[in-house]
Amino acid sequence: MFERVTSRFPRTSASRTRAAVLAAGLGTSVVLGAGVAVAVDNTAASGAAGAVQAQAAAQSKVAEAQAKAVEAQAAKAQKAAEAKKAAAAKAAQAKKAAKAAAKKKAASWIDPVESYKLSASFAQNGGMWASKHSGQDYAVPTGTPVVAAHGGTVVKAGGNGAGDGPAYGNAVVIKHGNKTYSQYAHLSSVNVKVGQVVKTGQKIALSGNTGNSSGPHLHFEIRSTPNYGSAVDPVKFLRGKGVTV
């Protein structure tokens, strides 16, 4: 009778093989699952990071725009302040210049008329006067405003040469101080009175053709006294005062 021999190796081997296959499959699933999870996590993290970056970029642009707006507003305000300061300085300068001009005008001498033409000159010989011409004639139309060549006090005014004789017609004499007087003659009308204080450039009369005159003009004299016979060259005198004649 034969002895029965039972072998367990093949069965055990098969069981082990199945277990190994199952373990390997499970391991593969675990590894794949982990990989998918990691991939999902990386994608989510990447998306979140991108969103944060986009938000940061947008905020940066808004902040930059706000900074530029503030800077532009500050520059505008500074420009306006500088313009205001410049305008104030210009106004102050103009005021100062006007004040200086007024002061200079008050202290200076000017021509007695505007838009004139010089005619008979000082010391010129002629048949219209008994001796040499005692002043300077300014040829201007009748009615031309005559102004005080310098500030002073009226000491003579009226017809008959204001006391110097009919040859002068209507006349005015102004005392300026320091033995200096100015005389204006052949006037069509007189606008001042004796004792009246006048300023440089103030209207005192209108030119005319009264007295011993051959045509409309202003006869102008500079004297050392209020009376006829003390005249000096008026053009030379005015030019010495800086007046363009």
Tab-separated table of C-alpha atoms in Angstrom:
chain	number	residue	atom	x	y	z
A	1	MET	CA	0.000	0.000	0.000
A	2	PHE	CA	1.353	3.345	-1.027
A	3	GLU	CA	2.042	6.197	1.488
A	4	ARG	CA	-0.063	9.315	0.831
A	5	VAL	CA	1.990	12.364	0.492
A	6	THR	CA	0.360	15.801	0.616
A	7	SER	CA	2.238	18.887	-0.614
A	8	ARG	CA	1.213	22.412	0.528
A	9	PHE	CA	3.711	24.380	-1.415
A	10	PRO	CA	1.688	25.028	-4.570
A	11	ARG	CA	-1.361	26.206	-2.644
A	12	THR	CA	0.633	28.377	-0.386
A	13	SER	CA	2.421	29.840	-3.337
A	14	ALA	CA	-0.826	30.701	-5.063
A	15	SER	CA	-2.226	32.351	-1.971
A	16	ARG	CA	0.875	34.367	-1.545
A	17	THR	CA	0.794	35.368	-5.174
A	18	ARG	CA	-2.808	36.594	-4.881
A	19	ALA	CA	-1.944	38.494	-1.710
A	20	ALA	CA	1.024	40.093	-3.376
A	21	VAL	CA	-1.092	41.118	-6.368
A	22	LEU	CA	-3.748	42.585	-4.110
A	23	ALA	CA	-1.160	44.391	-2.055
A	24	ALA	CA	0.474	45.718	-5.155
A	25	GLY	CA	-2.840	46.893	-6.510
A	26	LEU	CA	-3.733	48.526	-3.239
A	27	GLY	CA	-0.356	50.183	-3.117
A	28	THR	CA	-0.781	51.443	-6.634
A	29	SER	CA	-4.194	52.871	-5.791
A	30	VAL	CA	-2.832	54.550	-2.720
A	31	VAL	CA	0.042	56.004	-4.695
A	32	LEU	CA	-2.232	57.157	-7.485
A	33	GLY	CA	-4.694	58.610	-5.046
A	34	ALA	CA	-1.978	60.478	-3.268
A	35	GLY	CA	-0.650	61.797	-6.570
A	36	VAL	CA	-4.060	62.995	-7.635
A	37	ALA	CA	-4.555	64.670	-4.267
A	38	VAL	CA	-1.203	66.350	-4.523
A	39	ALA	CA	-1.975	67.511	-8.073
A	40	VAL	CA	-5.339	68.897	-6.954
A	41	ASP	CA	-3.735	70.660	-4.016
A	42	ASN	CA	-1.024	72.166	-6.260
A	43	THR	CA	-3.608	73.411	-8.769
A	44	ALA	CA	-5.708	74.982	-6.052
A	45	ALA	CA	-2.662	76.589	-4.458
A	46	SER	CA	-1.524	77.868	-7.854
A	47	GLY	CA	-4.967	79.331	-8.549
A	48	ALA	CA	-5.133	80.985	-5.149
A	49	ALA	CA	-1.663	82.431	-5.577
A	50	GLY	CA	-2.633	83.769	-9.001
A	51	ALA	CA	-5.758	85.384	-7.568
A	52	VAL	CA	-3.751	86.985	-4.790
A	53	GLN	CA	-1.213	88.288	-7.284
A	54	ALA	CA	-3.939	89.679	-9.530
A	55	GLN	CA	-5.614	91.374	-6.577
A	56	ALA	CA	-2.284	92.787	-5.437
A	57	ALA	CA	-1.568	94.077	-8.952
A	58	ALA	CA	-5.001	95.713	-9.133
A	59	GLN	CA	-4.542	97.331	-5.730
A	60	SER	CA	-1.097	98.504	-6.787
A	61	LYS	CA	-2.553	100.139	-9.895
A	62	VAL	CA	-5.283	101.846	-7.855
A	63	ALA	CA	-2.709	103.091	-5.331
A	64	GLU	CA	-0.478	104.310	-8.141
A	65	ALA	CA	-3.390	106.131	-9.797
A	66	GLN	CA	-4.349	107.717	-6.467
A	67	ALA	CA	-0.747	108.778	-5.863
A	68	LYS	CA	-0.565	110.340	-9.316
A	69	ALA	CA	-3.866	112.156	-8.719
A	70	VAL	CA	-2.620	113.488	-5.382
A	71	GLU	CA	0.664	114.508	-6.988
A	72	ALA	CA	-1.149	116.272	-9.849
A	73	GLN	CA	-3.425	118.072	-7.387
A	74	ALA	CA	-0.434	119.131	-5.307
A	75	ALA	CA	1.362	120.372	-8.428
A	76	LYS	CA	-1.758	122.296	-9.476
A	77	ALA	CA	-2.088	123.836	-6.038
A	78	GLN	CA	1.586	124.782	-6.023
A	79	LYS	CA	1.286	126.295	-9.473
A	80	ALA	CA	-1.762	128.284	-8.385
A	81	ALA	CA	0.069	129.464	-5.267
A	82	GLU	CA	3.080	130.497	-7.341
A	83	ALA	CA	0.834	132.325	-9.819
A	84	LYS	CA	-0.918	134.116	-6.967
A	85	LYS	CA	2.418	135.033	-5.433
A	86	ALA	CA	3.721	136.266	-8.795
A	87	ALA	CA	0.546	138.310	-9.340
A	88	ALA	CA	0.862	139.834	-5.889
A	89	ALA	CA	4.515	140.646	-6.516
A	90	LYS	CA	3.651	142.159	-9.895
A	91	ALA	CA	0.859	144.234	-8.359
A	92	ALA	CA	3.179	145.414	-5.605
A	93	GLN	CA	5.825	146.288	-8.164
A	94	ALA	CA	3.287	148.153	-10.316
A	95	LYS	CA	2.049	150.029	-7.268
A	96	LYS	CA	5.599	150.898	-6.312
A	97	ALA	CA	6.383	152.011	-9.872
A	98	ALA	CA	3.209	154.118	-10.015
A	99	LYS	CA	4.064	155.707	-6.700
A	100	ALA	CA	7.610	156.415	-7.862
A	101	ALA	CA	6.307	157.823	-11.142
A	102	ALA	CA	3.837	160.047	-9.313
A	103	LYS	CA	6.567	161.224	-6.992
A	104	LYS	CA	8.900	161.846	-9.895
A	105	LYS	CA	6.189	163.668	-11.793
A	106	ALA	CA	5.445	165.838	-8.799
A	107	ALA	CA	9.116	166.725	-8.477
A	108	SER	CA	9.968	167.049	-12.170
A	109	TRP	CA	9.277	169.460	-14.982
A	110	ILE	CA	7.272	168.699	-18.130
A	111	ASP	CA	6.336	170.376	-21.401
A	112	PRO	CA	3.406	172.820	-21.038
A	113	VAL	CA	1.580	171.291	-24.049
A	114	GLU	CA	1.538	168.054	-26.012
A	115	SER	CA	1.781	167.367	-29.755
A	116	TYR	CA	3.383	170.696	-30.579
A	117	LYS	CA	5.768	172.164	-33.094
A	118	LEU	CA	8.411	174.636	-31.962
A	119	SER	CA	8.166	177.970	-33.750
A	120	ALA	CA	9.776	181.265	-32.618
A	121	SER	CA	12.628	180.511	-30.231
A	122	PHE	CA	14.172	182.409	-27.328
A	123	ALA	CA	16.137	185.604	-28.209
A	124	GLN	CA	15.044	185.373	-31.822
A	125	ASN	CA	14.724	188.647	-33.695
A	126	GLY	CA	11.379	189.520	-35.291
A	127	GLY	CA	8.914	192.251	-36.132
A	128	MET	CA	6.216	190.928	-33.786
A	129	TRP	CA	8.038	192.117	-30.639
A	130	ALA	CA	9.872	195.274	-29.649
A	131	SER	CA	13.150	193.490	-28.871
A	132	LYS	CA	14.390	189.904	-28.988
A	133	HIS	CA	11.860	187.152	-28.336
A	134	SER	CA	11.484	186.574	-24.586
A	135	GLY	CA	10.313	182.978	-24.675
A	136	GLN	CA	9.650	179.847	-26.715
A	137	ASP	CA	6.583	179.498	-28.913
A	138	TYR	CA	4.779	176.142	-29.158
A	139	ALA	CA	2.609	176.018	-32.274
A	140	VAL	CA	-0.659	174.251	-31.307
A	141	PRO	CA	-4.320	174.654	-32.315
A	142	THR	CA	-6.544	177.011	-30.344
A	143	GLY	CA	-8.128	175.173	-27.413
A	144	THR	CA	-5.153	172.877	-26.736
A	145	PRO	CA	-4.903	172.151	-22.975
A	146	VAL	CA	-2.071	174.074	-21.307
A	147	VAL	CA	-0.667	172.518	-18.121
A	148	ALA	CA	1.614	173.705	-15.356
A	149	ALA	CA	5.169	172.777	-16.314
A	150	HIS	CA	5.895	172.377	-12.592
A	151	GLY	CA	3.975	172.599	-9.355
A	152	GLY	CA	3.661	175.993	-7.699
A	153	THR	CA	1.415	178.929	-6.855
A	154	VAL	CA	-0.351	181.162	-9.380
A	155	VAL	CA	0.827	184.753	-8.917
A	156	LYS	CA	-0.661	186.282	-12.089
A	157	ALA	CA	-3.709	185.340	-14.161
A	158	GLY	CA	-5.967	187.191	-16.612
A	159	GLY	CA	-6.041	189.576	-19.544
A	160	ASN	CA	-3.574	192.262	-20.534
A	161	GLY	CA	-0.769	189.768	-20.130
A	162	ALA	CA	-1.795	189.341	-16.471
A	163	GLY	CA	-0.137	192.721	-15.879
A	164	ASP	CA	2.749	192.357	-18.342
A	165	GLY	CA	1.048	194.239	-21.182
A	166	PRO	CA	-1.537	193.616	-23.920
A	167	ALA	CA	1.010	192.002	-26.261
A	168	TYR	CA	0.749	188.787	-24.236
A	169	GLY	CA	-3.056	188.623	-24.394
A	170	ASN	CA	-4.472	186.339	-21.702
A	171	ALA	CA	-1.668	185.013	-19.533
A	172	VAL	CA	-0.747	183.075	-16.394
A	173	VAL	CA	2.410	183.248	-14.242
A	174	ILE	CA	3.272	180.531	-11.696
A	175	LYS	CA	5.840	180.783	-8.929
A	176	HIS	CA	7.873	177.600	-8.375
A	177	GLY	CA	10.347	178.698	-5.718
A	178	ASN	CA	14.120	179.273	-5.861
A	179	LYS	CA	13.488	182.419	-7.937
A	180	THR	CA	11.904	180.431	-10.750
A	181	TYR	CA	8.650	181.398	-12.474
A	182	SER	CA	6.886	180.112	-15.595
A	183	GLN	CA	4.698	182.230	-17.874
A	184	TYR	CA	2.007	181.100	-20.350
A	185	ALA	CA	0.613	183.620	-22.838
A	186	HIS	CA	-1.763	184.195	-25.827
A	187	LEU	CA	-4.328	181.949	-24.082
A	188	SER	CA	-7.916	181.633	-25.269
A	189	SER	CA	-9.113	181.018	-21.697
A	190	VAL	CA	-7.665	180.964	-18.189
A	191	ASN	CA	-8.735	178.245	-15.709
A	192	VAL	CA	-6.863	179.303	-12.547
A	193	LYS	CA	-6.857	182.226	-10.113
A	194	VAL	CA	-4.162	184.129	-8.271
A	195	GLY	CA	-3.174	182.351	-5.075
A	196	GLN	CA	-4.231	178.933	-6.378
A	197	VAL	CA	-1.771	176.076	-5.797
A	198	VAL	CA	-1.316	173.846	-8.844
A	199	LYS	CA	0.437	170.532	-9.403
A	200	THR	CA	2.795	169.488	-12.164
A	201	GLY	CA	0.713	168.630	-15.217
A	202	GLN	CA	-2.456	170.283	-13.930
A	203	LYS	CA	-4.537	172.023	-16.584
A	204	ILE	CA	-4.380	175.795	-16.127
A	205	ALA	CA	-5.646	177.193	-19.442
A	206	LEU	CA	-6.396	176.653	-23.133
A	207	SER	CA	-4.082	177.866	-25.855
A	208	GLY	CA	-5.239	180.605	-28.207
A	209	ASN	CA	-4.321	183.566	-30.392
A	210	THR	CA	-4.911	186.557	-28.131
A	211	GLY	CA	-2.632	189.594	-27.865
A	212	ASN	CA	0.199	190.261	-30.304
A	213	SER	CA	0.032	186.935	-32.152
A	214	SER	CA	0.161	185.917	-35.810
A	215	GLY	CA	-1.457	182.517	-35.271
A	216	PRO	CA	-2.573	180.012	-32.620
A	217	HIS	CA	0.273	179.078	-30.286
A	218	LEU	CA	1.467	179.080	-26.683
A	219	HIS	CA	4.139	181.557	-25.652
A	220	PHE	CA	6.133	180.029	-22.783
A	221	GLU	CA	8.700	181.728	-20.590
A	222	ILE	CA	10.940	180.830	-17.652
A	223	ARG	CA	11.686	183.866	-15.491
A	224	SER	CA	13.730	184.704	-12.404
A	225	THR	CA	10.961	187.114	-11.261
A	226	PRO	CA	7.221	187.243	-11.964
A	227	ASN	CA	7.676	190.216	-14.279
A	228	TYR	CA	8.635	190.802	-17.891
A	229	GLY	CA	12.337	191.310	-18.551
A	230	SER	CA	13.727	188.500	-16.334
A	231	ALA	CA	13.337	185.605	-18.806
A	232	VAL	CA	15.951	182.908	-19.507
A	233	ASP	CA	16.074	180.355	-22.334
A	234	PRO	CA	13.117	178.049	-21.515
A	235	VAL	CA	14.221	175.199	-23.790
A	236	LYS	CA	17.677	175.105	-22.259
A	237	PHE	CA	16.106	175.247	-18.798
A	238	LEU	CA	13.658	172.379	-19.466
A	239	ARG	CA	16.305	170.210	-21.047
A	240	GLY	CA	18.422	170.794	-17.966
A	241	LYS	CA	15.542	169.294	-15.998
A	242	GLY	CA	15.475	166.197	-18.206
A	243	VAL	CA	12.535	167.283	-20.376
A	244	THR	CA	12.610	166.389	-24.068
A	245	VAL	CA	11.713	169.506	-26.015
